[in-house]
Short mmCIF file of C-alpha atoms and ligand atoms in Angstrom, two decimals:
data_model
loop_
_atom_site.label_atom_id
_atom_site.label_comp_id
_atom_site.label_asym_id
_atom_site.label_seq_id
_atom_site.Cartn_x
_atom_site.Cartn_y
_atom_site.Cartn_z
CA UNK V 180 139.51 91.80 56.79
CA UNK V 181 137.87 93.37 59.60
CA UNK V 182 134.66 95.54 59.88
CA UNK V 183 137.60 98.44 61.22
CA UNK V 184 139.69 98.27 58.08
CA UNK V 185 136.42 98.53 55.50
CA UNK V 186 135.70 102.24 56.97
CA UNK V 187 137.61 104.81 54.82
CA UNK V 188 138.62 108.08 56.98
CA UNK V 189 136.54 111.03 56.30
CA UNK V 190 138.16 113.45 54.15
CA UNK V 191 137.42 117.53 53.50
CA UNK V 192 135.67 117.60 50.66
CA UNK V 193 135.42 121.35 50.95
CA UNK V 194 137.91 121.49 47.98
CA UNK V 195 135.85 120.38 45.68
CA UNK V 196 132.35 122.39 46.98
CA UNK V 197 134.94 125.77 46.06
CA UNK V 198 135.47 124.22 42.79
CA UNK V 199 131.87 123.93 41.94
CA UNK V 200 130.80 127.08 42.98
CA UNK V 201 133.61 128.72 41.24
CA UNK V 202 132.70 127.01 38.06
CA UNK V 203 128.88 127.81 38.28
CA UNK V 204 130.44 131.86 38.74
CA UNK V 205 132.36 131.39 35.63
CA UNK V 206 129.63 130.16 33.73
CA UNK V 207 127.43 132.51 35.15
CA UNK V 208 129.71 135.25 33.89
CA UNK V 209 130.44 134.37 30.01
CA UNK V 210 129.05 132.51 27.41
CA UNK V 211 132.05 132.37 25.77
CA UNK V 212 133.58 128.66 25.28
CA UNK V 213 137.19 129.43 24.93
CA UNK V 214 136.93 131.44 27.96
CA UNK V 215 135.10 128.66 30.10
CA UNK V 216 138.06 126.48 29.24
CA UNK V 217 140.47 128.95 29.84
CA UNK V 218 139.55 130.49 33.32
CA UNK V 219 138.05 126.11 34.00
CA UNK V 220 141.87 124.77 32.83
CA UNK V 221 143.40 127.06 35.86
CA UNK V 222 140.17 125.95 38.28
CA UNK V 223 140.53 122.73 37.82
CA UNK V 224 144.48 122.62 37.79
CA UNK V 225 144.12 123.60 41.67
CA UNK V 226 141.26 121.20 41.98
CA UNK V 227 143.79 118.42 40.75
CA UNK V 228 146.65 119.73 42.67
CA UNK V 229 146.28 118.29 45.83
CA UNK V 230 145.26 114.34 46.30
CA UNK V 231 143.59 114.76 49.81
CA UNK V 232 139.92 115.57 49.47
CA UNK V 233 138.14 112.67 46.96
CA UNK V 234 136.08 110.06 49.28
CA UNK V 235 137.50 106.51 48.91
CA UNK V 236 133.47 105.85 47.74
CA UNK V 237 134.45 107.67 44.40
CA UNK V 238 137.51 106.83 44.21
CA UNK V 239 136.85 102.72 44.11
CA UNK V 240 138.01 100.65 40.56
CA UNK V 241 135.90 97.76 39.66
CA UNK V 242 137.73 94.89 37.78
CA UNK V 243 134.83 94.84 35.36
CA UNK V 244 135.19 98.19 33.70
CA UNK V 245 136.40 101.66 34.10
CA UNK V 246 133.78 103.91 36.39
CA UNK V 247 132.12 106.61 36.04
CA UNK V 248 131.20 108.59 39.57
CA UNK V 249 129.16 111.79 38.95
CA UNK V 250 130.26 113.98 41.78
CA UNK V 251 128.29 117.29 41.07
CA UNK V 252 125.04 117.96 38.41
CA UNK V 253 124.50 121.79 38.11
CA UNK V 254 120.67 122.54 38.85
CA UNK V 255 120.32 123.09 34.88
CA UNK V 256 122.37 120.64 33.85
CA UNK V 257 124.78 123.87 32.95
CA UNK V 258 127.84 121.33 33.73
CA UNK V 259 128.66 118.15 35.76
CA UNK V 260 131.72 117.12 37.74
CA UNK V 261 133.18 113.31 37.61
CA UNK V 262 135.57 111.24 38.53
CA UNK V 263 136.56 108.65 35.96
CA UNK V 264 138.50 105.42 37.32
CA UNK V 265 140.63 103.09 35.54
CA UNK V 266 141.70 99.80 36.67
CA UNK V 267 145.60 98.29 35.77
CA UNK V 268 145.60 98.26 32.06
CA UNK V 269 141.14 99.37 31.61
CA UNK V 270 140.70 101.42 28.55
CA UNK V 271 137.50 103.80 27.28
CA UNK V 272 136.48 102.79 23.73
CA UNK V 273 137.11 105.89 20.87
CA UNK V 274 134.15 107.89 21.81
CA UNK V 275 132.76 111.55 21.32
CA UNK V 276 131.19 113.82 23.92
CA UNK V 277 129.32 116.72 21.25
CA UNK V 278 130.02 119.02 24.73
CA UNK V 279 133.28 120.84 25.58
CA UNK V 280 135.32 118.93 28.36
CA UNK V 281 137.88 119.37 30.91
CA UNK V 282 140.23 116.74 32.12
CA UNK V 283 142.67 116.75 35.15
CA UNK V 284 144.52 113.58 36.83
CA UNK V 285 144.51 113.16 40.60
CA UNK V 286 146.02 109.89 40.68
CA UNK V 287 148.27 108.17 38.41
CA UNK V 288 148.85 108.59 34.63
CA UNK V 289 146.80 108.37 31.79
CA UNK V 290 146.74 107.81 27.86
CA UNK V 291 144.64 110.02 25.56
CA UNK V 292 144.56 109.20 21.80
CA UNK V 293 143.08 111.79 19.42
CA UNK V 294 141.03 110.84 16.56
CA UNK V 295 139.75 112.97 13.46
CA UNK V 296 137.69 111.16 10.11
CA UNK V 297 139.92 111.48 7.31
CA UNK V 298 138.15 112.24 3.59
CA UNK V 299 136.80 108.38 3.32
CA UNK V 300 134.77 109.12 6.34
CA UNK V 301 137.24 106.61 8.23
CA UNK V 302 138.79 107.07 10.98
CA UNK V 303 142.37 108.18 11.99
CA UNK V 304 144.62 108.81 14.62
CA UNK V 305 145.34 112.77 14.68
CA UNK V 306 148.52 113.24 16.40
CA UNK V 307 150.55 111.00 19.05
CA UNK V 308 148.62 109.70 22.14
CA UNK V 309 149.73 111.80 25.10
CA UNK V 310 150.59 110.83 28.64
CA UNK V 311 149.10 113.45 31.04
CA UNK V 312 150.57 112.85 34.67
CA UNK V 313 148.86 113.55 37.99
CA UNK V 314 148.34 117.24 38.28
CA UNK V 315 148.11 117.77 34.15
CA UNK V 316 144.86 119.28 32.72
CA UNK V 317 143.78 119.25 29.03
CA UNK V 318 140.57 120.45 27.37
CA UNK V 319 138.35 119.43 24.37
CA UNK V 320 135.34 120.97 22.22
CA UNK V 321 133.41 119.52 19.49
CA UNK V 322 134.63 122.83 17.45
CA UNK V 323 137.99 121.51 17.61
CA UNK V 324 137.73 118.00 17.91
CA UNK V 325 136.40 115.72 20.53
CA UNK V 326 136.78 111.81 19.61
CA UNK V 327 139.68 110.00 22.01
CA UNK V 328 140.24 107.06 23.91
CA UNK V 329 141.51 107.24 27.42
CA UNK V 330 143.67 104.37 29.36
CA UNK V 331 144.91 104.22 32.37
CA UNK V 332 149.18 104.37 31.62
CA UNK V 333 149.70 101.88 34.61
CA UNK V 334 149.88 98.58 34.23
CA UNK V 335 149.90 97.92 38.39
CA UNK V 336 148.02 100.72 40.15
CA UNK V 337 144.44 102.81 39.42
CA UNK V 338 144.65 106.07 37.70
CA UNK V 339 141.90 108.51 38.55
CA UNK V 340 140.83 111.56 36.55
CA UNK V 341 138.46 114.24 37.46
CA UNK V 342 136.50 115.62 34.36
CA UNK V 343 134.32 118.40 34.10
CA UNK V 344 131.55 118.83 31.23
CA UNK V 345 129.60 121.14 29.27
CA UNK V 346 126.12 119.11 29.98
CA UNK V 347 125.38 116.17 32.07
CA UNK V 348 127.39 113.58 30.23
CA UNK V 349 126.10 110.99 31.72
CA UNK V 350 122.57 111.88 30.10
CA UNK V 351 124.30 112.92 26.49
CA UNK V 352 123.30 111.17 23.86
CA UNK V 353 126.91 110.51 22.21
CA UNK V 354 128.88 107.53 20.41
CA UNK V 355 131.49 105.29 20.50
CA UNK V 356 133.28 104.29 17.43
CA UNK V 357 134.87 101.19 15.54
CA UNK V 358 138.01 101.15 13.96
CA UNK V 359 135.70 101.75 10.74
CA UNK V 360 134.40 104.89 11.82
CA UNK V 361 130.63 103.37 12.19
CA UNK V 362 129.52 105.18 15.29
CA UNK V 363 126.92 103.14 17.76
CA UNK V 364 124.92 105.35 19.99
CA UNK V 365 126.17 105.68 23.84
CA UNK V 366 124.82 107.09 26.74
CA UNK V 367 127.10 106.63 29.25
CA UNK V 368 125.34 106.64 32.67
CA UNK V 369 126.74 106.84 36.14
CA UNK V 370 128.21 103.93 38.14
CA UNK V 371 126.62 105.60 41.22
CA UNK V 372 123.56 105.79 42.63
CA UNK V 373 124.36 108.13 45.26
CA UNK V 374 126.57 111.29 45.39
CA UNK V 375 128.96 113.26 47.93
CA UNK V 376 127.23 115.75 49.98
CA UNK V 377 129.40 118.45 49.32
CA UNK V 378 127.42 121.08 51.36
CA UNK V 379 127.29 120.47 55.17
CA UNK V 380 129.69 122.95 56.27
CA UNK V 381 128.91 122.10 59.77
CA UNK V 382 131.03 119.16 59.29
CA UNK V 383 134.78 119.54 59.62
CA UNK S 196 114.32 89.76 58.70
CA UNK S 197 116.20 88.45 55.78
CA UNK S 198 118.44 90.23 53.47
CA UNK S 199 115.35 90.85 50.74
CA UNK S 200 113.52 92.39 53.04
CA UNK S 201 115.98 95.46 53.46
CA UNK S 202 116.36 96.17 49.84
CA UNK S 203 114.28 99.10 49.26
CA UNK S 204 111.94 99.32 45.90
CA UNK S 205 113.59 101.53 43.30
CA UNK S 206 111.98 104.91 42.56
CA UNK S 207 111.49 106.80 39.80
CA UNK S 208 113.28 110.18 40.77
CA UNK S 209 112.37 112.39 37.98
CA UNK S 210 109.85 114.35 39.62
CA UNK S 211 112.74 115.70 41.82
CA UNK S 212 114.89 116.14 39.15
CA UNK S 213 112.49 118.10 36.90
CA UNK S 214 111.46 120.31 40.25
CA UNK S 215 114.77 120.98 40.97
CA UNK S 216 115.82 121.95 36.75
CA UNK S 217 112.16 124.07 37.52
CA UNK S 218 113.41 126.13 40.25
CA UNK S 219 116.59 126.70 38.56
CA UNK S 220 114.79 128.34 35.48
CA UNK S 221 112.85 130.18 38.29
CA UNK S 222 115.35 131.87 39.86
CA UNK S 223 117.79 132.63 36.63
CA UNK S 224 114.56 134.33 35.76
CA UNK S 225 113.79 136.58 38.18
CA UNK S 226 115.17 138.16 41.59
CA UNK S 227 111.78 139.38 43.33
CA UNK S 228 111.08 137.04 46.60
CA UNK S 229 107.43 137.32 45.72
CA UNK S 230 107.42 136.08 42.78
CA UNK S 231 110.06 133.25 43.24
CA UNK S 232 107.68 132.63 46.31
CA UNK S 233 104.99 132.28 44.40
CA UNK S 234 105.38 130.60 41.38
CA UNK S 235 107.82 128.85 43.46
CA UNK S 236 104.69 127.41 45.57
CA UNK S 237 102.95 125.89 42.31
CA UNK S 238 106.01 123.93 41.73
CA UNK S 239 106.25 122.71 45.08
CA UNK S 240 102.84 122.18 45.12
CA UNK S 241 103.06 119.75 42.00
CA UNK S 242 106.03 117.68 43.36
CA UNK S 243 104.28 116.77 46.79
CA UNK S 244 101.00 115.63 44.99
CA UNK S 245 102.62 112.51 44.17
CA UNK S 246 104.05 110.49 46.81
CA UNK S 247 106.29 107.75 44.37
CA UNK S 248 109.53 109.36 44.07
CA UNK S 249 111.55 109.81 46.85
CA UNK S 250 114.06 107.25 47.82
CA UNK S 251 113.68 104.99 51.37
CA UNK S 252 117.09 106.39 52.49
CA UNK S 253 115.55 110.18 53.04
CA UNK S 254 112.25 109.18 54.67
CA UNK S 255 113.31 107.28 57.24
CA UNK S 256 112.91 108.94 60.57
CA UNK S 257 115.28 108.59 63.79
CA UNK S 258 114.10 107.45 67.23
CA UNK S 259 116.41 110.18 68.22
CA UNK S 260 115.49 113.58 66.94
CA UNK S 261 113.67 114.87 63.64
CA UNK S 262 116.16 114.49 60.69
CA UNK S 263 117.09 117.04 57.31
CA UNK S 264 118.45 115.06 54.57
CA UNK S 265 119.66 117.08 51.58
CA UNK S 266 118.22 116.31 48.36
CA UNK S 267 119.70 118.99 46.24
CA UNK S 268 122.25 121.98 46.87
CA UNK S 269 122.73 124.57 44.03
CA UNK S 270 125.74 124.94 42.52
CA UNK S 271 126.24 128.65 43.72
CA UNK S 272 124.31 127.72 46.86
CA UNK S 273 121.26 129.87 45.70
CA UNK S 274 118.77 127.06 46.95
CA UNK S 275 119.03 123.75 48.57
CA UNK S 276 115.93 121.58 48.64
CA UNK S 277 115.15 119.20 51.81
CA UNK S 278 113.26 116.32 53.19
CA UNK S 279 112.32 116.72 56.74
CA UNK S 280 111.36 113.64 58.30
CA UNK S 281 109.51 113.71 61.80
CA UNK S 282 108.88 110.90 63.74
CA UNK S 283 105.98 110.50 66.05
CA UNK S 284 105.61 113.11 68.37
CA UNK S 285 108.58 114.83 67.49
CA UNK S 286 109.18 118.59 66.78
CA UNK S 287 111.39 121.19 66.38
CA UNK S 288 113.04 123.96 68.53
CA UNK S 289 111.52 127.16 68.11
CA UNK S 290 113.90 128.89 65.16
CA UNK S 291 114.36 131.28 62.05
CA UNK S 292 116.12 130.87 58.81
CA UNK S 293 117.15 134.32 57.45
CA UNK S 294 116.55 133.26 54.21
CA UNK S 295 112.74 132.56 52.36
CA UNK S 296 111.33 129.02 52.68
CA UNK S 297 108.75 126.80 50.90
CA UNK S 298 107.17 123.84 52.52
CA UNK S 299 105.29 121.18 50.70
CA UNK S 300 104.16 118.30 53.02
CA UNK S 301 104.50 114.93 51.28
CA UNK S 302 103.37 112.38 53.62
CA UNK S 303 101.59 112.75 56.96
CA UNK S 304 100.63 115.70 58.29
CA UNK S 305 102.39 118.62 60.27
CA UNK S 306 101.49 121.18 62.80
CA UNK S 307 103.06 124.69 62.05
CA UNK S 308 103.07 127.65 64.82
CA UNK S 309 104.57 130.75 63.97
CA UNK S 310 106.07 133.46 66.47
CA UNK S 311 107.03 137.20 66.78
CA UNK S 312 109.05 139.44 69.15
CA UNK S 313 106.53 141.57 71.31
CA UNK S 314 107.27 145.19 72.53
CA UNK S 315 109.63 143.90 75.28
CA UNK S 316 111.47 141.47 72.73
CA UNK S 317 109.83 138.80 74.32
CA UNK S 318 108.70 135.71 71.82
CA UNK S 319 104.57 135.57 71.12
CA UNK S 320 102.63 133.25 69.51
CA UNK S 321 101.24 134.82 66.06
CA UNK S 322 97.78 133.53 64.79
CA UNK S 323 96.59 130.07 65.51
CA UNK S 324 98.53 126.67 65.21
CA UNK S 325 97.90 125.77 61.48
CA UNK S 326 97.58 121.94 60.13
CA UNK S 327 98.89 121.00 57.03
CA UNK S 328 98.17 117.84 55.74
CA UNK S 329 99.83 115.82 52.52
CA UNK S 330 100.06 117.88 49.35
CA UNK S 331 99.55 121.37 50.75
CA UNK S 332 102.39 123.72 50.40
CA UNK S 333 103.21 127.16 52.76
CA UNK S 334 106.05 129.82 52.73
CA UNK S 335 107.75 132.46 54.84
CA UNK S 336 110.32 135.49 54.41
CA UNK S 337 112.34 137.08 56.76
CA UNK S 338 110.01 140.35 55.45
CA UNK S 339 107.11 139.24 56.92
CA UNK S 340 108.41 136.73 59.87
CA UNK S 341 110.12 133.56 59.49
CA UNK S 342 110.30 132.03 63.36
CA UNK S 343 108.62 129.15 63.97
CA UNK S 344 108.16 125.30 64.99
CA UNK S 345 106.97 122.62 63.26
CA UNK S 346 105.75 119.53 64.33
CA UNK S 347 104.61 116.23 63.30
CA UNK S 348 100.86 116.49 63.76
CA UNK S 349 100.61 112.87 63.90
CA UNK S 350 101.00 110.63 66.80
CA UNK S 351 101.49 107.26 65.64
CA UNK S 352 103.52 107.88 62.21
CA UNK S 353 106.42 109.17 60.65
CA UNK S 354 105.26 112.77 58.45
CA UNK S 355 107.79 113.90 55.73
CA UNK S 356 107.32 117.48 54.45
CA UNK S 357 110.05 119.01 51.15
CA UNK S 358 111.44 121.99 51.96
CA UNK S 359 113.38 124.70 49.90
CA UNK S 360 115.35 127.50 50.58
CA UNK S 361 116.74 130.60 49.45
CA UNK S 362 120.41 129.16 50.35
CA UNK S 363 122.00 126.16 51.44
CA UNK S 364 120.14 126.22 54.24
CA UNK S 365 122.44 123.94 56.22
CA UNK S 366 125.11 126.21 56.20
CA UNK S 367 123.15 129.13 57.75
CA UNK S 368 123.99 130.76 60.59
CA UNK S 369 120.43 131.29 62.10
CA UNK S 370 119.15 130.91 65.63
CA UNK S 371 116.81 129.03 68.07
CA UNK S 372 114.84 130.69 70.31
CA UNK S 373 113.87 130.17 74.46
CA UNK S 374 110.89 131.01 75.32
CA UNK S 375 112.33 134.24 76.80
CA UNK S 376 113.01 135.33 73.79
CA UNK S 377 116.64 134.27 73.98
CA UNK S 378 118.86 133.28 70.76
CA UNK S 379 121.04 130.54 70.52
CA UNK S 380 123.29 130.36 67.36
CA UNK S 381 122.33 127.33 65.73
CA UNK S 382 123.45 125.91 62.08
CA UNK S 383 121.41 122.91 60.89
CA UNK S 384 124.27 121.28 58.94
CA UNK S 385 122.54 117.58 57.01
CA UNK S 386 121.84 114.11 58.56
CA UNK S 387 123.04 112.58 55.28
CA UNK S 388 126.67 112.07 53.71
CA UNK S 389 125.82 111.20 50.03
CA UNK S 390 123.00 112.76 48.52
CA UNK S 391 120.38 110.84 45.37
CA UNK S 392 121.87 110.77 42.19
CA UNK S 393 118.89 112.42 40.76
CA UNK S 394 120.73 113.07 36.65
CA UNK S 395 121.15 109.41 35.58
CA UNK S 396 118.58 109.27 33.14
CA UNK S 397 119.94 105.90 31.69
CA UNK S 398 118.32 104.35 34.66
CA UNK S 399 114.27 103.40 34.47
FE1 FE B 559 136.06 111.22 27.04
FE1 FE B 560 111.81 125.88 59.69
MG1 MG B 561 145.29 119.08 24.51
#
């Protein structure tokens, strides 16, 4: 491989710098959860419409492990934007978020399995596990139910997801959980230490 | 110079990130300048006492020209905050911002002249040159006159001052002057493509 071929061509990010801001106005105009995930599940379906604006930085799998990119932290930690991506055949472990969530795919197809504790405290599939396809969105609250797993669908290509959070997830103090329902505490993190400048509008 | 030697030393970036969740609160709290100004300048003022916490990649100065690296841009663009990096000698064109501005020197020390229109719309000099040195903090407003240069006051160093802004400030149409008096449209836009991850608290 040559030095050319290792530089990704720039891409507009100015898709997702509208996104953000019209997120922050939305919050900035309710309190109301169902609402944010209402008037969010239409933002975020255009976000996830078109596949041209993600840099190839956020965009990379790594054969260890799914990643985690954050992409946008509000200034109060009001919400966070992120781009999950799974490797051929990678798989999150059954984990919670205790903030509402917004999912859309922008490459690929993914997997998400509910889960609910049933009276024993155990836990239990709620549901069949649903294949959302590039373009889909779905939403989740703690009021309703927030414990899933999420695969990637493809056994031969990455799948890439763009999520959107009540909090800055990767600060949350959350769990994953065995099959046994014992929950171990997680905070996931970010995979990057740098993010996209989203905000030099002197650039084309 | 071998590859250990270009690894720069990790930082804690919390300072930032608290300053930045600080301002937030600040300005959800109140829409008079004056005030934001103000108890804006005691925040400021506390983040530039300590010189430990920002990362090698925004402090590094160009043989070229002065540089602007974003730190952090607002989600609905109400402030951006910005390290300004002179090298020796260096300066910048005579200009305004439109919006109001904080300035916290960090490391170094820079020269600040500020200018005015006379009767004939010609530029003046207003007051004397002032010096600020590390850890002092000043602000304008388009109210009260927000043209001006700023130099490094040093000769054989790099000096780094934080800046904030009332906007994303490199996104603003604003203008340098001539000495006539003359403006030229000018938006800064950002030196930097990827901006610190300042939210992963999982990190030391
Ligand atoms: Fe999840
Ligand atoms: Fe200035
Ligand atoms: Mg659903």
């Amino acid at each position: 491989m040559n030095a050319i071929a290792t530089i990704a061509p720039a891409v507009d990010i100015a898709p997702l710098r509208g996104f953000v801001t019209s997120f922050a106005e939305l919050l900035s105009g309710t309190r109301d959860e169902q609402a944010v995930l209402d008037s969010g599940h239409a933002l975020l379906q255009r976000l996830v419409s078109r596949d041209d604006w993600l840099p190839a930085a956020y965009a990379k799998p790594s054969a260890e492990r799914y990643q985690q990119y954050l992409l946008h932290c509000d200034s109060r930690e009001r919400f966070s934007v992120v781009s999950f991506v799974w490797g051929p055949g990678q798989s999150t472990p059954v984990h919670d978020h205790r903030v509402w969530g917004l999912v859309g795919v922008l490459r690929g197809s993914e997997r998400v399995e509910q889960f609910e504790r049933d009276g024993a405290g155990r836990l239990r599939r709620r549901g069949e596990a649903e294949i959302l396809e590039a373009g889909s969105v779905d939403s989740f609250s703690p009021r309703t139910g927030d414990i899933h797993r999420v695969s990637n669908a493809l056994a031969d290509q990455a799948s890439i997801s763009i999520h959107v959070y009540g909090a800055n997830i990767g600060a949350v103090e959350r769990a994953t959980y065995a099959e046994d329902g014992t929950e171990k505490p997680f905070i996931s993190g970010y995979a990057n230490t740098t993010l996209p400048n989203l905000w030099d509008r002197s650039r084309k």
